[in-house]
DNA sequence: AAAGACACCTGTCCGC
DNA sequence: TGCGGACAGGTGTCTT
């Protein structure tokens, strides 16, 4: 579900309701997410949220006692609601605030996570080895080209690897490769520097545009106040197997790479 | 270090 | 209508 644009949309959505607010209470209905929600998360209660940031697909809620790390997995979402609104199925964790708002994590598949870091969260095991932010300056042609040398995986799997660059999931990997005119099957180690230059450019464009559009709603992604994203209207290949390429009209193909579906145009992408 | 398979879990959709 | 199987926006872990 959420890739970087959806997570960033979520972060921006909760920000005005929780930043500088005091955590009143944390309710854990289902602790068994991808990892068990640690009891120590209750140390947040009574603390003020000092910042609401994002690293990769993790949302970080910082307090003076520690930082909550929230990951939405494949099916997770955060909603802003008023304290007292009844929880429904799959509503696993609530963060209640003294302003009577709450942030509710819903995650049917439970691949998401709520963790607690008492030290520098950027040094947390799951975060410290992540690749650069795709919209930052250290994600650039030189970096990506150098990182790709000697790599035998496909370019698509390469850019989806969070240790190479964070935030590029299945949708935006497919869309970026289409816009760059690169076959998803090309081997990462064989792609020219010139083509990496184009790829870096389009990844930044595609992600920035998707954030502007509030993310992609395929089925159940919603922004924190329940509205869908709109980027799905701009998808060129993802989910369009058998349909006509919007550029050349040949049929969009679907294959499996690393057990994930890949959509591409074999005429536009070489 | 790198690559590939597998794991986690629930809901939905499609074909019979 | 029911049932089995495939599939879904992610990513850590284990094995080669």
mmCIF file of C-alpha atoms (C1' of nucleotides) in Angstrom:
data_model
loop_
_atom_site.group_PDB
_atom_site.id
_atom_site.type_symbol
_atom_site.label_atom_id
_atom_site.label_comp_id
_atom_site.label_asym_id
_atom_site.label_seq_id
_atom_site.Cartn_x
_atom_site.Cartn_y
_atom_site.Cartn_z
ATOM 1 C CA UNK A 1 0.000 0.000 0.000
ATOM 2 C CA UNK A 2 1.826 3.032 1.121
ATOM 3 C CA UNK A 3 4.930 4.045 -0.703
ATOM 4 C CA UNK A 4 6.770 7.250 0.051
ATOM 5 C CA UNK A 5 4.098 9.630 -1.312
ATOM 6 C CA UNK A 6 1.370 7.975 0.753
ATOM 7 C CA UNK A 7 3.518 8.024 3.892
ATOM 8 C CA UNK A 8 4.460 11.659 3.334
ATOM 9 C CA UNK A 9 0.807 12.529 2.717
ATOM 10 C CA UNK A 10 -0.018 10.805 5.995
ATOM 11 C CA UNK A 11 2.756 12.622 7.871
ATOM 12 C CA UNK A 12 1.589 15.992 6.604
ATOM 13 C CA UNK A 13 -1.977 15.059 7.463
ATOM 14 C CA UNK A 14 -1.368 14.262 11.110
ATOM 15 C CA UNK A 15 1.152 17.063 11.652
ATOM 16 C CA UNK A 16 -1.257 19.924 12.493
ATOM 17 C CA UNK A 17 -3.197 17.746 14.936
ATOM 18 C CA UNK A 18 -0.314 16.270 16.904
ATOM 19 C CA UNK A 19 2.731 18.538 16.678
ATOM 20 C CA UNK A 20 3.418 20.205 20.069
ATOM 21 C CA UNK A 21 0.443 18.345 21.553
ATOM 22 C CA UNK A 22 0.624 16.247 24.702
ATOM 23 C CA UNK A 23 0.089 12.496 24.409
ATOM 24 C CA UNK A 24 -2.723 11.671 26.816
ATOM 25 C CA UNK A 25 -3.007 7.934 26.371
ATOM 26 C CA UNK A 26 -1.947 5.115 24.089
ATOM 27 C CA UNK A 27 -4.366 2.255 23.506
ATOM 28 C CA UNK A 28 -3.083 -1.010 22.094
ATOM 29 C CA UNK A 29 -5.860 -3.376 21.046
ATOM 30 C CA UNK A 30 -3.696 -5.708 19.020
ATOM 31 C CA UNK A 31 0.010 -5.712 19.884
ATOM 32 C CA UNK A 32 0.923 -8.368 17.351
ATOM 33 C CA UNK A 33 1.891 -6.330 14.331
ATOM 34 C CA UNK A 34 4.983 -7.178 12.322
ATOM 35 C CA UNK A 35 6.800 -6.913 15.616
ATOM 36 C CA UNK A 36 5.141 -6.830 19.031
ATOM 37 C CA UNK A 37 4.310 -3.260 20.033
ATOM 38 C CA UNK A 38 6.640 -2.634 23.013
ATOM 39 C CA UNK A 39 5.052 -1.825 26.379
ATOM 40 C CA UNK A 40 7.587 0.966 26.762
ATOM 41 C CA UNK A 41 5.637 2.936 24.159
ATOM 42 C CA UNK A 42 3.473 4.003 27.124
ATOM 43 C CA UNK A 43 6.432 6.152 28.218
ATOM 44 C CA UNK A 44 5.124 8.599 25.621
ATOM 45 C CA UNK A 45 2.086 9.326 27.756
ATOM 46 C CA UNK A 46 2.327 12.788 29.271
ATOM 47 C CA UNK A 47 5.036 13.802 26.815
ATOM 48 C CA UNK A 48 4.871 16.541 24.186
ATOM 49 C CA UNK A 49 5.359 15.692 20.518
ATOM 50 C CA UNK A 50 8.416 17.701 19.543
ATOM 51 C CA UNK A 51 8.477 16.793 15.862
ATOM 52 C CA UNK A 52 6.692 14.703 13.259
ATOM 53 C CA UNK A 53 9.194 13.592 10.644
ATOM 54 C CA UNK A 54 9.725 10.830 8.133
ATOM 55 C CA UNK A 55 12.646 8.612 7.202
ATOM 56 C CA UNK A 56 11.927 6.316 4.286
ATOM 57 C CA UNK A 57 8.490 4.876 4.982
ATOM 58 C CA UNK A 58 8.740 5.360 8.749
ATOM 59 C CA UNK A 59 6.882 8.194 10.456
ATOM 60 C CA UNK A 60 8.725 9.418 13.554
ATOM 61 C CA UNK A 61 6.930 11.025 16.506
ATOM 62 C CA UNK A 62 9.599 12.537 18.722
ATOM 63 C CA UNK A 63 9.291 13.221 22.449
ATOM 64 C CA UNK A 64 11.901 13.971 25.095
ATOM 65 C CA UNK A 65 11.727 10.382 26.338
ATOM 66 C CA UNK A 66 11.932 8.622 23.014
ATOM 67 C CA UNK A 67 10.591 8.416 19.493
ATOM 68 C CA UNK A 68 7.721 6.327 18.195
ATOM 69 C CA UNK A 69 8.437 4.754 14.808
ATOM 70 C CA UNK A 70 5.342 3.973 12.763
ATOM 71 C CA UNK A 71 5.429 1.886 9.595
ATOM 72 C CA UNK A 72 2.278 1.258 7.575
ATOM 73 C CA UNK A 73 3.373 -1.970 5.890
ATOM 74 C CA UNK A 74 1.179 -3.024 2.986
ATOM 75 C CA UNK A 75 -2.262 -2.170 4.301
ATOM 76 C CA UNK A 76 -1.800 0.342 7.107
ATOM 77 C CA UNK A 77 -3.249 3.814 7.406
ATOM 78 C CA UNK A 78 -3.457 6.533 10.043
ATOM 79 C CA UNK A 79 -6.627 8.482 10.605
ATOM 80 C CA UNK A 80 -7.256 11.594 12.677
ATOM 81 C CA UNK A 81 -10.425 11.205 14.737
ATOM 82 C CA UNK A 82 -12.012 12.671 17.852
ATOM 83 C CA UNK A 83 -11.411 10.871 21.123
ATOM 84 C CA UNK A 84 -14.415 8.649 21.781
ATOM 85 C CA UNK A 85 -15.043 7.472 18.226
ATOM 86 C CA UNK A 86 -15.563 3.720 18.374
ATOM 87 C CA UNK A 87 -12.817 1.507 17.002
ATOM 88 C CA UNK A 88 -13.580 -0.946 14.227
ATOM 89 C CA UNK A 89 -12.059 -4.188 13.113
ATOM 90 C CA UNK A 90 -8.320 -3.894 12.409
ATOM 91 C CA UNK A 91 -7.970 -0.666 14.399
ATOM 92 C CA UNK A 92 -4.937 -1.768 16.396
ATOM 93 C CA UNK A 93 -3.379 1.280 18.061
ATOM 94 C CA UNK A 94 -4.633 4.737 19.118
ATOM 95 C CA UNK A 95 -2.511 7.700 20.163
ATOM 96 C CA UNK A 96 -4.813 10.010 22.095
ATOM 97 C CA UNK A 97 -3.871 13.648 22.609
ATOM 98 C CA UNK A 98 -4.882 16.241 25.151
ATOM 99 C CA UNK A 99 -6.581 18.229 22.373
ATOM 100 C CA UNK A 100 -9.127 15.371 22.213
ATOM 101 C CA UNK A 101 -7.895 14.223 18.841
ATOM 102 C CA UNK A 102 -6.526 10.770 18.271
ATOM 103 C CA UNK A 103 -4.360 9.125 15.664
ATOM 104 C CA UNK A 104 -5.637 5.634 14.857
ATOM 105 C CA UNK A 105 -3.610 2.953 13.128
ATOM 106 C CA UNK A 106 -5.681 0.555 11.046
ATOM 107 C CA UNK A 107 -3.845 -2.300 9.369
ATOM 108 C CA UNK A 108 -5.751 -5.389 8.213
ATOM 109 C CA UNK A 109 -2.691 -7.369 7.220
ATOM 110 C CA UNK A 110 -0.589 -6.289 10.217
ATOM 111 C CA UNK A 111 2.630 -5.961 8.254
ATOM 112 C CA UNK A 112 3.016 -2.526 9.770
ATOM 113 C CA UNK A 113 4.824 -1.685 12.982
ATOM 114 C CA UNK A 114 4.847 0.617 15.988
ATOM 115 C CA UNK A 115 8.248 0.713 17.660
ATOM 116 C CA UNK A 116 9.890 2.775 20.349
ATOM 117 C CA UNK A 117 13.415 4.178 20.178
ATOM 118 C CA UNK A 118 14.922 5.724 23.300
ATOM 119 C CA UNK A 119 18.177 6.656 21.574
ATOM 120 C CA UNK A 120 18.694 8.475 18.288
ATOM 121 C CA UNK A 121 15.986 6.931 16.079
ATOM 122 C CA UNK A 122 18.135 7.385 12.988
ATOM 123 C CA UNK A 123 20.532 4.866 14.537
ATOM 124 C CA UNK A 124 17.762 2.325 15.105
ATOM 125 C CA UNK A 125 18.546 -1.044 13.575
ATOM 126 C CA UNK A 126 15.786 -0.772 10.975
ATOM 127 C CA UNK A 127 16.667 2.759 9.948
ATOM 128 C CA UNK A 128 20.421 3.173 10.116
ATOM 129 C CA UNK A 129 21.177 1.130 6.994
ATOM 130 C CA UNK A 130 18.537 2.704 4.764
ATOM 131 C CA UNK A 131 19.560 4.325 1.506
ATOM 132 C CA UNK A 132 19.204 8.054 0.820
ATOM 133 C CA UNK A 133 15.921 9.914 0.560
ATOM 134 C CA UNK A 134 14.929 10.027 -3.122
ATOM 135 C CA UNK A 135 13.991 13.707 -2.963
ATOM 136 C CA UNK A 136 17.253 14.690 -1.273
ATOM 137 C CA UNK A 137 20.460 15.901 -2.871
ATOM 138 C CA UNK A 138 22.431 12.799 -1.964
ATOM 139 C CA UNK A 139 20.208 10.764 -4.258
ATOM 140 C CA UNK A 140 21.825 11.718 -7.542
ATOM 141 C CA UNK A 141 23.278 10.254 -10.724
ATOM 142 C CA UNK A 142 26.760 9.703 -9.337
ATOM 143 C CA UNK A 143 25.465 7.925 -6.250
ATOM 144 C CA UNK A 144 23.053 5.621 -8.059
ATOM 145 C CA UNK A 145 25.424 4.806 -10.907
ATOM 146 C CA UNK A 146 28.238 3.928 -8.513
ATOM 147 C CA UNK A 147 25.940 1.851 -6.301
ATOM 148 C CA UNK A 148 24.788 -0.117 -9.345
ATOM 149 C CA UNK A 149 28.181 -1.263 -10.582
ATOM 150 C CA UNK A 150 28.624 -4.985 -10.265
ATOM 151 C CA UNK A 151 24.977 -5.548 -9.393
ATOM 152 C CA UNK A 152 23.336 -8.423 -11.229
ATOM 153 C CA UNK A 153 19.733 -7.763 -10.214
ATOM 154 C CA UNK A 154 17.246 -6.113 -12.520
ATOM 155 C CA UNK A 155 17.042 -2.337 -12.436
ATOM 156 C CA UNK A 156 13.503 -2.598 -11.095
ATOM 157 C CA UNK A 157 14.469 -4.686 -8.095
ATOM 158 C CA UNK A 158 17.511 -2.458 -7.618
ATOM 159 C CA UNK A 159 15.537 0.770 -7.239
ATOM 160 C CA UNK A 160 12.979 -0.950 -5.004
ATOM 161 C CA UNK A 161 15.724 -1.964 -2.574
ATOM 162 C CA UNK A 162 15.465 0.304 0.472
ATOM 163 C CA UNK A 163 19.172 -0.015 1.109
ATOM 164 C CA UNK A 164 19.791 1.596 -2.286
ATOM 165 C CA UNK A 165 17.135 4.316 -2.078
ATOM 166 C CA UNK A 166 14.107 4.512 0.203
ATOM 167 C CA UNK A 167 10.503 5.021 -0.698
ATOM 168 C CA UNK A 168 10.337 3.645 -4.235
ATOM 169 C CA UNK A 169 7.783 0.843 -4.049
ATOM 170 C CA UNK A 170 6.134 -1.239 -6.715
ATOM 171 C CA UNK A 171 3.904 1.432 -8.220
ATOM 172 C CA UNK A 172 6.478 4.179 -8.481
ATOM 173 C CA UNK A 173 9.242 1.836 -9.614
ATOM 174 C CA UNK A 174 7.087 0.755 -12.554
ATOM 175 C CA UNK A 175 5.999 4.300 -13.333
ATOM 176 C CA UNK A 176 9.497 5.754 -13.105
ATOM 177 C CA UNK A 177 11.005 3.115 -15.388
ATOM 178 C CA UNK A 178 8.273 3.786 -17.923
ATOM 179 C CA UNK A 179 8.953 7.511 -17.902
ATOM 180 C CA UNK A 180 12.675 6.921 -18.163
ATOM 181 C CA UNK A 181 12.160 4.516 -21.083
ATOM 182 C CA UNK A 182 14.141 1.795 -19.339
ATOM 183 C CA UNK A 183 13.140 -1.871 -19.427
ATOM 184 C CA UNK A 184 12.481 -3.200 -15.921
ATOM 185 C CA UNK A 185 14.473 -6.277 -16.925
ATOM 186 C CA UNK A 186 17.675 -4.366 -17.683
ATOM 187 C CA UNK A 187 20.464 -5.412 -15.352
ATOM 188 C CA UNK A 188 21.313 -2.681 -12.853
ATOM 189 C CA UNK A 189 25.041 -3.134 -13.379
ATOM 190 C CA UNK A 190 24.791 -2.693 -17.151
ATOM 191 C CA UNK A 191 22.698 0.464 -17.338
ATOM 192 C CA UNK A 192 24.631 3.512 -18.580
ATOM 193 C CA UNK A 193 25.304 6.604 -16.533
ATOM 194 C CA UNK A 194 23.296 8.651 -18.996
ATOM 195 C CA UNK A 195 20.254 6.470 -18.387
ATOM 196 C CA UNK A 196 20.728 6.672 -14.613
ATOM 197 C CA UNK A 197 20.721 10.442 -14.963
ATOM 198 C CA UNK A 198 17.293 10.253 -16.572
ATOM 199 C CA UNK A 199 16.068 7.703 -14.052
ATOM 200 C CA UNK A 200 17.051 9.836 -11.063
ATOM 201 C CA UNK A 201 15.320 12.807 -12.641
ATOM 202 C CA UNK A 202 12.043 10.960 -13.244
ATOM 203 C CA UNK A 203 11.998 9.248 -9.833
ATOM 204 C CA UNK A 204 12.155 12.682 -8.215
ATOM 205 C CA UNK A 205 9.480 14.022 -10.556
ATOM 206 C CA UNK A 206 7.127 11.103 -10.119
ATOM 207 C CA UNK A 207 7.388 11.041 -6.328
ATOM 208 C CA UNK A 208 7.042 14.805 -6.001
ATOM 209 C CA UNK A 209 4.007 14.812 -8.264
ATOM 210 C CA UNK A 210 2.421 11.917 -6.377
ATOM 211 C CA UNK A 211 2.888 13.800 -3.095
ATOM 212 C CA UNK A 212 1.225 16.851 -4.651
ATOM 213 C CA UNK A 213 -1.696 14.636 -5.626
ATOM 214 C CA UNK A 214 -2.034 13.183 -2.138
ATOM 215 C CA UNK A 215 -0.737 9.749 -3.077
ATOM 216 C CA UNK A 216 -2.248 6.879 -5.015
ATOM 217 C CA UNK A 217 -5.501 5.250 -3.957
ATOM 218 C CA UNK A 218 -5.796 1.803 -5.526
ATOM 219 C CA UNK A 219 -8.300 0.356 -3.140
ATOM 220 C CA UNK A 220 -8.107 1.415 0.451
ATOM 221 C CA UNK A 221 -5.454 4.075 0.923
ATOM 222 C CA UNK A 222 -6.973 7.182 2.450
ATOM 223 C CA UNK A 223 -5.500 10.388 3.758
ATOM 224 C CA UNK A 224 -5.882 11.086 7.453
ATOM 225 C CA UNK A 225 -9.279 12.698 7.051
ATOM 226 C CA UNK A 226 -10.621 9.941 4.861
ATOM 227 C CA UNK A 227 -10.063 11.385 1.399
ATOM 228 C CA UNK A 228 -8.455 9.349 -1.366
ATOM 229 C CA UNK A 229 -5.294 10.335 -3.214
ATOM 230 C CA UNK A 230 -5.470 11.260 -6.869
ATOM 231 C CA UNK A 231 -2.212 10.092 -8.411
ATOM 232 C CA UNK A 232 -3.813 6.876 -9.705
ATOM 233 C CA UNK A 233 -5.291 9.034 -12.463
ATOM 234 C CA UNK A 234 -1.767 9.639 -13.706
ATOM 235 C CA UNK A 235 -0.571 6.046 -13.751
ATOM 236 C CA UNK A 236 0.817 5.007 -17.123
ATOM 237 C CA UNK A 237 1.501 1.321 -16.591
ATOM 238 C CA UNK A 238 0.796 0.113 -13.045
ATOM 239 C CA UNK A 239 -2.297 -2.094 -12.969
ATOM 240 C CA UNK A 240 -2.867 -1.656 -16.722
ATOM 241 C CA UNK A 241 -1.884 -5.110 -18.018
ATOM 242 C CA UNK A 242 -3.429 -5.770 -21.419
ATOM 243 C CA UNK A 243 -4.482 -2.170 -21.883
ATOM 244 C CA UNK A 244 -3.031 0.140 -24.527
ATOM 245 C CA UNK A 245 0.129 2.081 -23.786
ATOM 246 C CA UNK A 246 -0.849 5.730 -23.525
ATOM 247 C CA UNK A 247 2.106 6.671 -25.705
ATOM 248 C CA UNK A 248 2.399 3.985 -28.398
ATOM 249 C CA UNK A 249 -0.804 1.959 -27.937
ATOM 250 C CA UNK A 250 0.929 -1.398 -27.690
ATOM 251 C CA UNK A 251 -0.353 -3.722 -24.989
ATOM 252 C CA UNK A 252 1.029 -3.208 -21.466
ATOM 253 C CA UNK A 253 2.780 -6.325 -20.224
ATOM 254 C CA UNK A 254 2.794 -7.844 -16.750
ATOM 255 C CA UNK A 255 5.612 -10.048 -15.476
ATOM 256 C CA UNK A 256 6.962 -11.179 -12.098
ATOM 257 C CA UNK A 257 10.255 -9.940 -10.752
ATOM 258 C CA UNK A 258 11.319 -10.946 -7.276
ATOM 259 C CA UNK A 259 7.791 -12.203 -6.641
ATOM 260 C CA UNK A 260 6.318 -8.772 -7.378
ATOM 261 C CA UNK A 261 4.282 -7.809 -10.398
ATOM 262 C CA UNK A 262 5.933 -5.513 -12.907
ATOM 263 C CA UNK A 263 3.996 -3.566 -15.517
ATOM 264 C CA UNK A 264 5.730 -2.089 -18.539
ATOM 265 C CA UNK A 265 5.543 -1.249 -22.230
ATOM 266 C CA UNK A 266 7.938 -3.394 -24.224
ATOM 267 C CA UNK A 267 7.979 -0.885 -27.052
ATOM 268 C CA UNK A 268 8.602 2.283 -25.035
ATOM 269 C CA UNK A 269 11.005 0.658 -22.572
ATOM 270 C CA UNK A 270 14.262 -0.885 -23.794
ATOM 271 C "C1'" DA B 1 28.267 -8.813 -0.076
ATOM 272 C "C1'" DA B 2 24.664 -10.159 -3.106
ATOM 273 C "C1'" DA B 3 20.709 -12.668 -4.742
ATOM 274 C "C1'" DG B 4 16.630 -15.338 -4.296
ATOM 275 C "C1'" DA B 5 13.060 -17.665 -1.727
ATOM 276 C "C1'" DC B 6 10.171 -17.318 2.094
ATOM 277 C "C1'" DA B 7 7.906 -15.405 5.891
ATOM 278 C "C1'" DC B 8 4.368 -12.513 8.172
ATOM 279 C "C1'" DC B 9 -1.565 -11.719 7.604
ATOM 280 C "C1'" DT B 10 -6.219 -10.600 5.886
ATOM 281 C "C1'" DG B 11 -9.325 -9.422 2.286
ATOM 282 C "C1'" DT B 12 -10.867 -9.694 -2.363
ATOM 283 C "C1'" DC B 13 -11.519 -11.404 -6.773
ATOM 284 C "C1'" DC B 14 -11.803 -14.921 -10.355
ATOM 285 C "C1'" DG B 15 -12.732 -19.461 -12.272
ATOM 286 C "C1'" DC B 16 -15.002 -23.700 -11.644
ATOM 287 C "C1'" DT C 1 -23.370 -20.095 -3.513
ATOM 288 C "C1'" DG C 2 -19.085 -22.280 -2.090
ATOM 289 C "C1'" DC C 3 -14.335 -23.298 -2.477
ATOM 290 C "C1'" DG C 4 -9.517 -23.082 -3.875
ATOM 291 C "C1'" DG C 5 -6.016 -20.334 -5.503
ATOM 292 C "C1'" DA C 6 -3.842 -16.178 -6.832
ATOM 293 C "C1'" DC C 7 -3.077 -11.665 -5.785
ATOM 294 C "C1'" DA C 8 -2.320 -7.128 -3.139
ATOM 295 C "C1'" DG C 9 0.944 -0.523 -2.084
ATOM 296 C "C1'" DG C 10 6.599 -3.989 2.246
ATOM 297 C "C1'" DT C 11 10.684 -5.719 3.903
ATOM 298 C "C1'" DG C 12 13.419 -8.566 7.360
ATOM 299 C "C1'" DT C 13 15.506 -13.116 7.610
ATOM 300 C "C1'" DC C 14 17.410 -17.218 6.074
ATOM 301 C "C1'" DT C 15 19.898 -19.900 2.732
ATOM 302 C "C1'" DT C 16 22.829 -20.290 -0.954
#
